[in-house]
Short mmCIF file of C-alpha atoms and ligand atoms in Angstrom, two decimals:
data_model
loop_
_atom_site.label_atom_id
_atom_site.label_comp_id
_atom_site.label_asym_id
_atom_site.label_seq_id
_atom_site.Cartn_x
_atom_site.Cartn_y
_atom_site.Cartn_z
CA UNK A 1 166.11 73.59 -118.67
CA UNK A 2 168.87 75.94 -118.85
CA UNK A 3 167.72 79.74 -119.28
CA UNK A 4 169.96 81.25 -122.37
CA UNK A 5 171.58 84.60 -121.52
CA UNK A 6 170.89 85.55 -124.92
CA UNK A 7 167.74 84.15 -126.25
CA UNK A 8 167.35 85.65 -129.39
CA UNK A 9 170.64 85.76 -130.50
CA UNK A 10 172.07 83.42 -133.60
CA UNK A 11 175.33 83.14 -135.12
CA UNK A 12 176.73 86.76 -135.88
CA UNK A 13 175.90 87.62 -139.41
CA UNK A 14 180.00 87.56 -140.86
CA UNK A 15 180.23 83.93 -139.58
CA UNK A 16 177.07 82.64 -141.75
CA UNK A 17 178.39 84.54 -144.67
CA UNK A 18 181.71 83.69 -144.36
CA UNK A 19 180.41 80.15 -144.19
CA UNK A 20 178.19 80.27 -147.46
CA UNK A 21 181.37 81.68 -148.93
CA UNK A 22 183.14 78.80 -148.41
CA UNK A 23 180.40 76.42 -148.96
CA UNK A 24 179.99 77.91 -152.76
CA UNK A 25 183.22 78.59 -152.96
CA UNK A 26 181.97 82.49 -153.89
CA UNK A 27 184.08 85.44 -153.42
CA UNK A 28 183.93 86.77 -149.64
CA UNK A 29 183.59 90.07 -149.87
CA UNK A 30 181.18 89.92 -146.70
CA UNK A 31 183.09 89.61 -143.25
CA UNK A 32 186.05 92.43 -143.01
CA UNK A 33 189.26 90.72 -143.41
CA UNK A 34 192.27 91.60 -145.81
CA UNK A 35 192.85 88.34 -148.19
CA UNK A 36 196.61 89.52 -148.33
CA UNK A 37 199.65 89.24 -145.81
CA UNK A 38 200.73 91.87 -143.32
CA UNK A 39 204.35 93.95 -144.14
CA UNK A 40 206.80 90.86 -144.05
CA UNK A 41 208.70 93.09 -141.52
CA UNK A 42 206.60 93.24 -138.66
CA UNK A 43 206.57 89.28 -139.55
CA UNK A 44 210.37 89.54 -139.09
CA UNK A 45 210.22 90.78 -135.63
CA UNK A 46 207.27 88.70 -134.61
CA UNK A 47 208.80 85.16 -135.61
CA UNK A 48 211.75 86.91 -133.51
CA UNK A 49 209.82 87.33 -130.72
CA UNK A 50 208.60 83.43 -130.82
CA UNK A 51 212.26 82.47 -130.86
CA UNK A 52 212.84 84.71 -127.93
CA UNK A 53 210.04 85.72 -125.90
CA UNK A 54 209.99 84.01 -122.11
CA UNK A 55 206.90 82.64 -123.45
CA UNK A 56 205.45 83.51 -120.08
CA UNK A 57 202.70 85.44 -119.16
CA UNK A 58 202.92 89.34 -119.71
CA UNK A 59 202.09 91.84 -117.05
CA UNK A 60 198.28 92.11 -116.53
CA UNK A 61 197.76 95.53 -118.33
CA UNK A 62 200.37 94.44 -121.05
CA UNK A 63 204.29 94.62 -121.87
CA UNK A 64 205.40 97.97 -120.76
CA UNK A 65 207.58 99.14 -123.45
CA UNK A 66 204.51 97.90 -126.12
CA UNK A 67 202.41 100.12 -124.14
CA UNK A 68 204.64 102.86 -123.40
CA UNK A 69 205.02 103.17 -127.45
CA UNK A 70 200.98 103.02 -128.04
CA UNK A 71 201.11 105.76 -126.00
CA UNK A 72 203.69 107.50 -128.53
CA UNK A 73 202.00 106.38 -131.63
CA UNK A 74 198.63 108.07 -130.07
CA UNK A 75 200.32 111.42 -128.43
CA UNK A 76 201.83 111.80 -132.46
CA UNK A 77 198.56 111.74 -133.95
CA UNK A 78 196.56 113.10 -131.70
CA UNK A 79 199.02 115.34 -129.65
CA UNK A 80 197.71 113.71 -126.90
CA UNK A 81 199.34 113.54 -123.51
CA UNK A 82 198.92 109.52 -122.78
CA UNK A 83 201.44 107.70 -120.95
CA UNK A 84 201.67 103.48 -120.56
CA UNK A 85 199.23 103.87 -117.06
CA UNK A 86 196.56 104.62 -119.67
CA UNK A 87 196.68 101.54 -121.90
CA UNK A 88 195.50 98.15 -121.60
CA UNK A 89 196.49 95.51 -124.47
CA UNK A 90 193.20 93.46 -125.06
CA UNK A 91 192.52 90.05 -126.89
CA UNK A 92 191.27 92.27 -129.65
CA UNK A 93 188.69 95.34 -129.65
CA UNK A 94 185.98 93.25 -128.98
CA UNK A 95 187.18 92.28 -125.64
CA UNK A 96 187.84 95.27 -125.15
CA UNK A 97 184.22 96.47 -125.94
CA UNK A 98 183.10 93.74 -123.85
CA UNK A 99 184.93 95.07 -120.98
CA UNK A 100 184.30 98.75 -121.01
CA UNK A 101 180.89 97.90 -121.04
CA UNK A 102 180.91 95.31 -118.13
CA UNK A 103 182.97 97.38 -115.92
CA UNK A 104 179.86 100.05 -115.74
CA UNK A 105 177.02 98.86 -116.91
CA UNK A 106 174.71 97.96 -113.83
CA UNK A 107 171.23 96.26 -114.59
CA UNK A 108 168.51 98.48 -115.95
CA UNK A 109 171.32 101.23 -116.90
CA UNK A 110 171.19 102.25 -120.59
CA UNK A 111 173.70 102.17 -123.42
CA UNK A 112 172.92 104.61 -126.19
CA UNK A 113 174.18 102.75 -129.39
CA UNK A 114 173.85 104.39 -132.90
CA UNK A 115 172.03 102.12 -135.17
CA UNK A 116 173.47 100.36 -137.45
CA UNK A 117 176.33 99.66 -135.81
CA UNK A 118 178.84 96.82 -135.04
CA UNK A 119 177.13 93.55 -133.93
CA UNK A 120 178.68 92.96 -130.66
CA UNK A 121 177.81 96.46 -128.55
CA UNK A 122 173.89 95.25 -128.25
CA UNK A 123 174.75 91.65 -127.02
CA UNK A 124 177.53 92.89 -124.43
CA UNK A 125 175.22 95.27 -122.98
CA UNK A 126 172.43 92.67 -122.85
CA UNK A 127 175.06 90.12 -120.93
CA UNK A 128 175.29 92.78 -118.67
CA UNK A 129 171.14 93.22 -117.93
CA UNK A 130 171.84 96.97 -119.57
CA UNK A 131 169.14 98.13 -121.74
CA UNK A 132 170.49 99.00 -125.00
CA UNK A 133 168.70 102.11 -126.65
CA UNK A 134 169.00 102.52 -130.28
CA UNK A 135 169.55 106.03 -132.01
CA UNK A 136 169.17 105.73 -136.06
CA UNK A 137 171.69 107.73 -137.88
CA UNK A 138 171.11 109.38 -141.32
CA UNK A 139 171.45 107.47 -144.18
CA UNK A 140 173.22 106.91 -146.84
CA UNK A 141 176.67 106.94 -144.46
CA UNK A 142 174.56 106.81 -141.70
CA UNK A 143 175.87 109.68 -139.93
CA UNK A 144 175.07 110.66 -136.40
CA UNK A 145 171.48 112.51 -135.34
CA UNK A 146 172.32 114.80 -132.61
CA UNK A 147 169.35 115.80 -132.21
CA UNK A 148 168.10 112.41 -131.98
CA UNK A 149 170.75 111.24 -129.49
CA UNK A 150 169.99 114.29 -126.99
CA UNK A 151 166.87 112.93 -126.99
CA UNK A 152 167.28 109.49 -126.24
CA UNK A 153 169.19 110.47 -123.08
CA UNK A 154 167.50 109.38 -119.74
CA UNK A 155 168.98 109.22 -115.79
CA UNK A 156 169.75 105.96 -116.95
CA UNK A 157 171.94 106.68 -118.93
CA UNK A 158 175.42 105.46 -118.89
CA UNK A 159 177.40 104.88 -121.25
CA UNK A 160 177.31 106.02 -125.25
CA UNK A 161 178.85 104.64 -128.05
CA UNK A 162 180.66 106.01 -131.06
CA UNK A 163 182.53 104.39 -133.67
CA UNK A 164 184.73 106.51 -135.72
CA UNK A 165 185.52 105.79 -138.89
CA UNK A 166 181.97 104.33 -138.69
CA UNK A 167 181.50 100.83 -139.67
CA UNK A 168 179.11 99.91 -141.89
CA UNK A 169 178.12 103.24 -142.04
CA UNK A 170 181.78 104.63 -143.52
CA UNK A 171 181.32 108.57 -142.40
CA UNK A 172 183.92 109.85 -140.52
CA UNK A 173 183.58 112.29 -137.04
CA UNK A 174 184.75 115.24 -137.57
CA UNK A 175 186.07 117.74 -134.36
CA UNK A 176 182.41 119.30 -135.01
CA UNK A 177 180.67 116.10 -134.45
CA UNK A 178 182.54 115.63 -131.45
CA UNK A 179 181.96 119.19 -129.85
CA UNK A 180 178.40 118.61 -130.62
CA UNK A 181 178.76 115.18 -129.04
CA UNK A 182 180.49 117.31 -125.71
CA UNK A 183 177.59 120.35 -125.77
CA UNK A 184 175.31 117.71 -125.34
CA UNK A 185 176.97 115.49 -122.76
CA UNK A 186 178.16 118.76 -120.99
CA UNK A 187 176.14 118.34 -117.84
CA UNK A 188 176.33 114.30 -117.76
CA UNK A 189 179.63 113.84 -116.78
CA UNK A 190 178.72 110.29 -115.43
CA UNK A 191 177.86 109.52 -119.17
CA UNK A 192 181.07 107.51 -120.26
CA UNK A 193 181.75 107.58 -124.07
CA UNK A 194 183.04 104.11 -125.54
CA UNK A 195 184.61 104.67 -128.72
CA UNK A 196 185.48 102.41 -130.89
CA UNK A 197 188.18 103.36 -133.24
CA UNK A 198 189.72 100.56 -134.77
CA UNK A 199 189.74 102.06 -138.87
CA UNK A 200 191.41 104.92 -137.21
CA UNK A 201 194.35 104.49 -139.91
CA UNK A 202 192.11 104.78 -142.96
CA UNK A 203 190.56 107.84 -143.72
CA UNK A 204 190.00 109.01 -147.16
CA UNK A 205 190.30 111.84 -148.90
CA UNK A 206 193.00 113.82 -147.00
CA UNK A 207 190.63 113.92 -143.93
CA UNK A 208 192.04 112.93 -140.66
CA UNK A 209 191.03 110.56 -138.14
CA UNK A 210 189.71 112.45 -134.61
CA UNK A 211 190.04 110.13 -131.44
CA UNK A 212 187.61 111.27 -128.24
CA UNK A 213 191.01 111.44 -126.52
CA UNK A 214 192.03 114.69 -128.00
CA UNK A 215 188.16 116.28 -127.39
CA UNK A 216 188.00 118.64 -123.94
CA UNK A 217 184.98 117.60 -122.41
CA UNK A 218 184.98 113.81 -123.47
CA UNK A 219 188.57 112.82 -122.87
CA UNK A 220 187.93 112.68 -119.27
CA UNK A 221 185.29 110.11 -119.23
CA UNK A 222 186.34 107.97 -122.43
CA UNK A 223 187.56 104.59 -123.38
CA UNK A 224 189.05 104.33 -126.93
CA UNK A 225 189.77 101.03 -128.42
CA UNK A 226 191.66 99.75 -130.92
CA UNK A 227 192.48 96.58 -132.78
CA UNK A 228 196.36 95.63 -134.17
CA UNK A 229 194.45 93.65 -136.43
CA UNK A 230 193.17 96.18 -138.44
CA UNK A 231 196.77 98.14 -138.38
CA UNK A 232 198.18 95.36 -139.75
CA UNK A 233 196.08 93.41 -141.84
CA UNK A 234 195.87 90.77 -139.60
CA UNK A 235 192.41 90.07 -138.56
CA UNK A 236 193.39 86.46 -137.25
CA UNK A 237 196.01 87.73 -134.35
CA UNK A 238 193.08 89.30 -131.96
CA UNK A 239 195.17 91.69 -130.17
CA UNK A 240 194.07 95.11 -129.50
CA UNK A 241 193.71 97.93 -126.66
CA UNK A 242 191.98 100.11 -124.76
CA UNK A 243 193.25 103.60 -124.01
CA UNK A 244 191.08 105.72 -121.17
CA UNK A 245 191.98 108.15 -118.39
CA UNK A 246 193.79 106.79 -115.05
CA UNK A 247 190.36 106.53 -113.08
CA UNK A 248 188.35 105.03 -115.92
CA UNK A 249 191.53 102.39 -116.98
CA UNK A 250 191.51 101.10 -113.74
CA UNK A 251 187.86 100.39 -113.52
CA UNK A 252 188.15 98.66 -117.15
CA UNK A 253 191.83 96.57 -115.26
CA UNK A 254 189.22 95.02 -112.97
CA UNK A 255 187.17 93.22 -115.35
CA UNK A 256 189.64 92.42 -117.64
CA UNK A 257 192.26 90.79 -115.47
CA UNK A 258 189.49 88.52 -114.88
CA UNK A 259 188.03 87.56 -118.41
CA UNK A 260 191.51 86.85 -119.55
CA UNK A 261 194.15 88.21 -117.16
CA UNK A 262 196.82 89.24 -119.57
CA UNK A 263 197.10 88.64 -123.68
CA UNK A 264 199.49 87.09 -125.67
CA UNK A 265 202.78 87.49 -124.58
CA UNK A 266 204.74 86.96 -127.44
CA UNK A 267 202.95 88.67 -130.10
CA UNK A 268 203.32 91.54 -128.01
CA UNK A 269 206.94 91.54 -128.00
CA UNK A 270 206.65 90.80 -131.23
CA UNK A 271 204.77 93.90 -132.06
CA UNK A 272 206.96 96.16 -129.43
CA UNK A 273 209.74 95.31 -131.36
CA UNK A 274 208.05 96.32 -134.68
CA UNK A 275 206.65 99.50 -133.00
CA UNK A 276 210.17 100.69 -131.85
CA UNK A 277 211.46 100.16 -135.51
CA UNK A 278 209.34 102.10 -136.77
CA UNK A 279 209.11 104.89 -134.57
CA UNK A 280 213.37 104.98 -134.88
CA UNK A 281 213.13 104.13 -138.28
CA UNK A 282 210.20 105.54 -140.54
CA UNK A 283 208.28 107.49 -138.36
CA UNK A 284 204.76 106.66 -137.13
CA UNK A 285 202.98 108.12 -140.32
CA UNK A 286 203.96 104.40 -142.16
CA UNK A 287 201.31 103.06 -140.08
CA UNK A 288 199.06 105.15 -142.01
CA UNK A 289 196.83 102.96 -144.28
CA UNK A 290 194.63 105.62 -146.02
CA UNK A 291 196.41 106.02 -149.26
CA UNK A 292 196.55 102.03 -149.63
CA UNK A 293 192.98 101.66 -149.45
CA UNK A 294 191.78 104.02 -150.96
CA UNK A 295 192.78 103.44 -154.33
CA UNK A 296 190.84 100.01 -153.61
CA UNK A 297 188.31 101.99 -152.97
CA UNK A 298 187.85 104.27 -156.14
CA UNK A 299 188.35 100.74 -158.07
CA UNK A 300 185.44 99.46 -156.21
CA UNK A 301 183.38 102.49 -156.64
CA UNK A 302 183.95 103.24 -160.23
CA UNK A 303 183.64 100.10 -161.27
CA UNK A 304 180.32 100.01 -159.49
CA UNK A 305 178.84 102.93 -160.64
CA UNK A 306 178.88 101.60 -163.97
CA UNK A 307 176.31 98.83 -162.49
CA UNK A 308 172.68 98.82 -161.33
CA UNK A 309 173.94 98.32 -157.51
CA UNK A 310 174.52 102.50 -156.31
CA UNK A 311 177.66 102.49 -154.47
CA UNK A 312 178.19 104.96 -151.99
CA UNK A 313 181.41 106.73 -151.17
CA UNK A 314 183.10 105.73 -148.03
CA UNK A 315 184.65 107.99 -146.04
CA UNK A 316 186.86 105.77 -144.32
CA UNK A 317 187.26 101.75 -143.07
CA UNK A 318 187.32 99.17 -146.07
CA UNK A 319 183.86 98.74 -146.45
CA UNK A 320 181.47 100.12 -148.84
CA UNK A 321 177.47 100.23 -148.72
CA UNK A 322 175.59 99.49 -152.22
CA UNK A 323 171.72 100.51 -153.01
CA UNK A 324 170.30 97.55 -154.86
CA UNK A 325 167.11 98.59 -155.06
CA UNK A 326 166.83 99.51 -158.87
CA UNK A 327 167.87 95.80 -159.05
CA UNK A 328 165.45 94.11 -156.42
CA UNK A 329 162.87 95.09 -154.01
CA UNK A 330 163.62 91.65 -151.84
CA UNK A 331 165.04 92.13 -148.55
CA UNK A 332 168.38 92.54 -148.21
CA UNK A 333 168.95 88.93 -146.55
CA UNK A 334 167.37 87.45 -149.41
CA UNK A 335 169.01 89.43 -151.77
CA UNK A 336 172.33 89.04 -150.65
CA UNK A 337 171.76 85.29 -150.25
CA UNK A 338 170.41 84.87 -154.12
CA UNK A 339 173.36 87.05 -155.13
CA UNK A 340 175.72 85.01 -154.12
CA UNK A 341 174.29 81.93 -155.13
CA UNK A 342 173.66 83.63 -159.17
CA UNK A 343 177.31 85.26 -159.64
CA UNK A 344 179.48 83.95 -156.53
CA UNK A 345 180.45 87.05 -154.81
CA UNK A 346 179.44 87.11 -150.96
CA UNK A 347 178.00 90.42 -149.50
CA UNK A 348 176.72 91.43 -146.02
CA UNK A 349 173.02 92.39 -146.02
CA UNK A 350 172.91 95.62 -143.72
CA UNK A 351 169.79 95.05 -141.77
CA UNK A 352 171.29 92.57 -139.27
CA UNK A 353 173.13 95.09 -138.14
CA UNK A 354 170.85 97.29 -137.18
CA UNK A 355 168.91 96.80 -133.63
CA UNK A 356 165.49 98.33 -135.20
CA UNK A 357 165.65 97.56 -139.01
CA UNK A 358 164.18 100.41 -140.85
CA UNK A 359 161.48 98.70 -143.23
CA UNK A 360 162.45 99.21 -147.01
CA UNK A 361 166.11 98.99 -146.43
CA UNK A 362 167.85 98.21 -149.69
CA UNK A 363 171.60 97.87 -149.05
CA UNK A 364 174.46 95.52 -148.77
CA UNK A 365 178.03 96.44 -147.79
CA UNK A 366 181.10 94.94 -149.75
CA UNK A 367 184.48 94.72 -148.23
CA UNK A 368 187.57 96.25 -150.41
CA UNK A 369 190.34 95.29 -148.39
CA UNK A 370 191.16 92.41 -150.88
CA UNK A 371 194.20 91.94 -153.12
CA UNK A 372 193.40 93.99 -156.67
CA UNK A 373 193.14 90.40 -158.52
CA UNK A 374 190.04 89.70 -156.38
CA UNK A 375 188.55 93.00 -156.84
CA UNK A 376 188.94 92.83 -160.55
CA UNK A 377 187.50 89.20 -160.36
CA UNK A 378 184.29 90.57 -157.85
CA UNK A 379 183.97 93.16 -160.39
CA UNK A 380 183.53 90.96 -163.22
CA UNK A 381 180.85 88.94 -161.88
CA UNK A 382 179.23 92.11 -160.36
CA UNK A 383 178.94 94.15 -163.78
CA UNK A 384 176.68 91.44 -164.90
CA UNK A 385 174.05 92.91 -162.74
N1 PMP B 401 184.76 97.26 -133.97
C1 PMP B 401 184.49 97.34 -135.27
C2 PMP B 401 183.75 98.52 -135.78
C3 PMP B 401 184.90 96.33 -136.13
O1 PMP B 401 184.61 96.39 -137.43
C4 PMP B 401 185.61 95.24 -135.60
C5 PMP B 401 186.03 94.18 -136.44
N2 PMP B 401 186.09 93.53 -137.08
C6 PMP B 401 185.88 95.20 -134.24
C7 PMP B 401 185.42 96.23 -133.45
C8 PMP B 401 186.58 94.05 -133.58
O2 PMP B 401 187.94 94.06 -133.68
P1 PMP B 401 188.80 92.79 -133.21
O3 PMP B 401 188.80 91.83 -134.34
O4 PMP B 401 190.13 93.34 -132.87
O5 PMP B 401 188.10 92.21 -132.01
N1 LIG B 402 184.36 93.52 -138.05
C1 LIG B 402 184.19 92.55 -139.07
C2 LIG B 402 183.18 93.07 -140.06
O1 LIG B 402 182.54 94.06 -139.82
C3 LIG B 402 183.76 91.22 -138.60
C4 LIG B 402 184.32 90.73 -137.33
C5 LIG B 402 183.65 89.48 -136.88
O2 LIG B 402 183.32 88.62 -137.67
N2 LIG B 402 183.38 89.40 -135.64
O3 LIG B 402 183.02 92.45 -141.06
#
């Protein structure tokens, strides 16, 4: 018989969701992805790019001038000093996760992951024969344990993983979190920080998003990633990149020149072409999708409050976590699962995403970037709870 490489993993949680959305016809509010089109503009210069492009492979690290303005778009934010040597375009974030973590992760080494997190970091590590250690965060946003982390670090140690703004948890690292984050890794400098930062363009509240690349300390030995199709509502291209110093980029350019060798050629012209419009046009600040979603989100969370699910406030992405437990004391699975079935709107249950479920958990998380006629409709069926 054939020996499975990951035994005890199923389909990921948003596809069997997704799935019993369709199945029941329910709202999806479950899996994160926008239910509207992206800015008809960057369309423009996309179907441009089809009519075009070579239609021949890009360079292996990615088209130049789409890189070379990345490295703009991060240097404005984060007055960074990043040039296109840094950046690799990716077949999304998760590629790029998968990557980072198979270009160091030797058997037996350990990958510090903050629990709950995003479903793919425990699987990539376990491809790899790493041995993924969980650190639980502090609910209700689920924010990191410093403590907690210091203590789960070993001489195995090599890689942690942050993901700021935090999903499902929805806090937000602030500079504090990261110096904390650099006191403690201060005399690991062979611990590499992976951080995931693809809601980096919606933060709520007038807070600002705080990549590892601008942290002394971390930069050094960091690999940022990023996903276009969170930028641009656009879940379904699966285009991304990872940004990291020259030493640690080229380590990452090993690995990923040979899980896909180079990404979609056109789309990147495509979004080079965007990129350069805007950055001679509007400045990069329009990418900015903060003030967008969150007036979703205060429709979501008012509306909410008014129920027996406890919604909390998210600090950033487009998710929100609810408490149902003044409404059932099933598990969440379950719960979800019934909920959908009673008043059609699909949810994610939270436990799956955790690596050691805490017992008693009573929370789902609801996804708000949807058009306001499907958040009104959600809202509808959900105040009958
Ligand atoms: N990280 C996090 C935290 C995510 O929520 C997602 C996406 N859905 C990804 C990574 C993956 O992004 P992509 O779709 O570009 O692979
Ligand atoms: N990141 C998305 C979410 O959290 C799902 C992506 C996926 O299905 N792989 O809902």
């Amino acid at each position: 018989m054939h020996r499975s490489k990951l035994p005890n993993e199923g389909i990921t949680i948003f596809s069997e969701m997704s799935a019993l959305a369709r199945r029941i016809n329910a709202i999806n509010l479950g899996q994160g992805f926008p239910d509207f089109t992206p800015d008809q503009t960057v369309i423009k210069h996309l179907r441009e790019a089809f009519l075009h492009s070579t239609h021949q492979y890009a360079p292996m690290k990615g088209n130049e001038k789409l890189r070379k303005l990345l490295a703009d778009k991060i240097n404005f934010f984060q007055n960074t000093k990043l040039n296109e040597e840094n950046i690799t375009i990716t077949a999304g974030a998760t590629q790029a996760i998968f990557c980072a973590i198979t270009s160091f992760i030797h058997p037996e080494d350990e990958v510090i992951i903050l629990d709950p997190g995003y479903d793919s970091y425990r699987p990539s590590v376990l491809f790899n024969s790493g041995v993924p250690v969980a650190v639980p965060s502090q609910p209700p946003l689920f924010r990191p344990d410093f403590d907690r982390i210091k203590d789960a670090i070993t001489d195995k140690t090599k890689i942690i993983i942050v993901n700021t703004p935090n999903n499902p948890g929805t806090h937000v690292w602030t500079r504090q979190d990261w110096e904390n984050l650099a006191d403690i890794l201060s005399r690991r400098e062979d611990i590499i920080v992976l951080s995931d930062e693809v809601y980096e363009h919606i933060v709520f509240d007038g807070k600002k998003h705080v990549s590892v690349l601008s942290i002394d300390g971390l930069k050094e030995r960091a690999i940022a990633v990023y996903s276009f199709g969170k930028t641009f509502h656009a879940t379904g291209w699966k285009i991304g990149y990872a940004v990291a110093s020259n030493r640690i980029i080229h380590e990452f350019d090993k690995i990923h020149q040979y899980v896909v060798y180079a990404v979609n050629n056109v789309m990147q012209e495509g979004l080079a072409s965007y990129l350069e419009h805007v950055k001679q046009h509007n400045g990069f600040e329009v990418l900015d999708q903060s003030d967008f979603f969150q007036k979703k989100r205060d429709f979501l969370y008012e509306a909410l409050s008014k129920t027996r699910l406890k919604p909390i406030k998210p600090e950033g992405t487009y998710f929100m976590l609810a408490d149902y437990s003044e409404l059932s004391d099933k598990p969440d699975m379950e719960f979800a699962i019934e909920l959908a079935h009673k008043i059609g709107v699909v949810t994610i249950p939270l436990s799956p995403l955790f690596i050691n479920q805490p017992k008693e958990l009573r929370m789902i998380r609801l996804c708000f970037a949807k058009k306001d006629e499907t958040l009104e409709q959600a809202v509808a069926k959900l105040s009958q709870l």
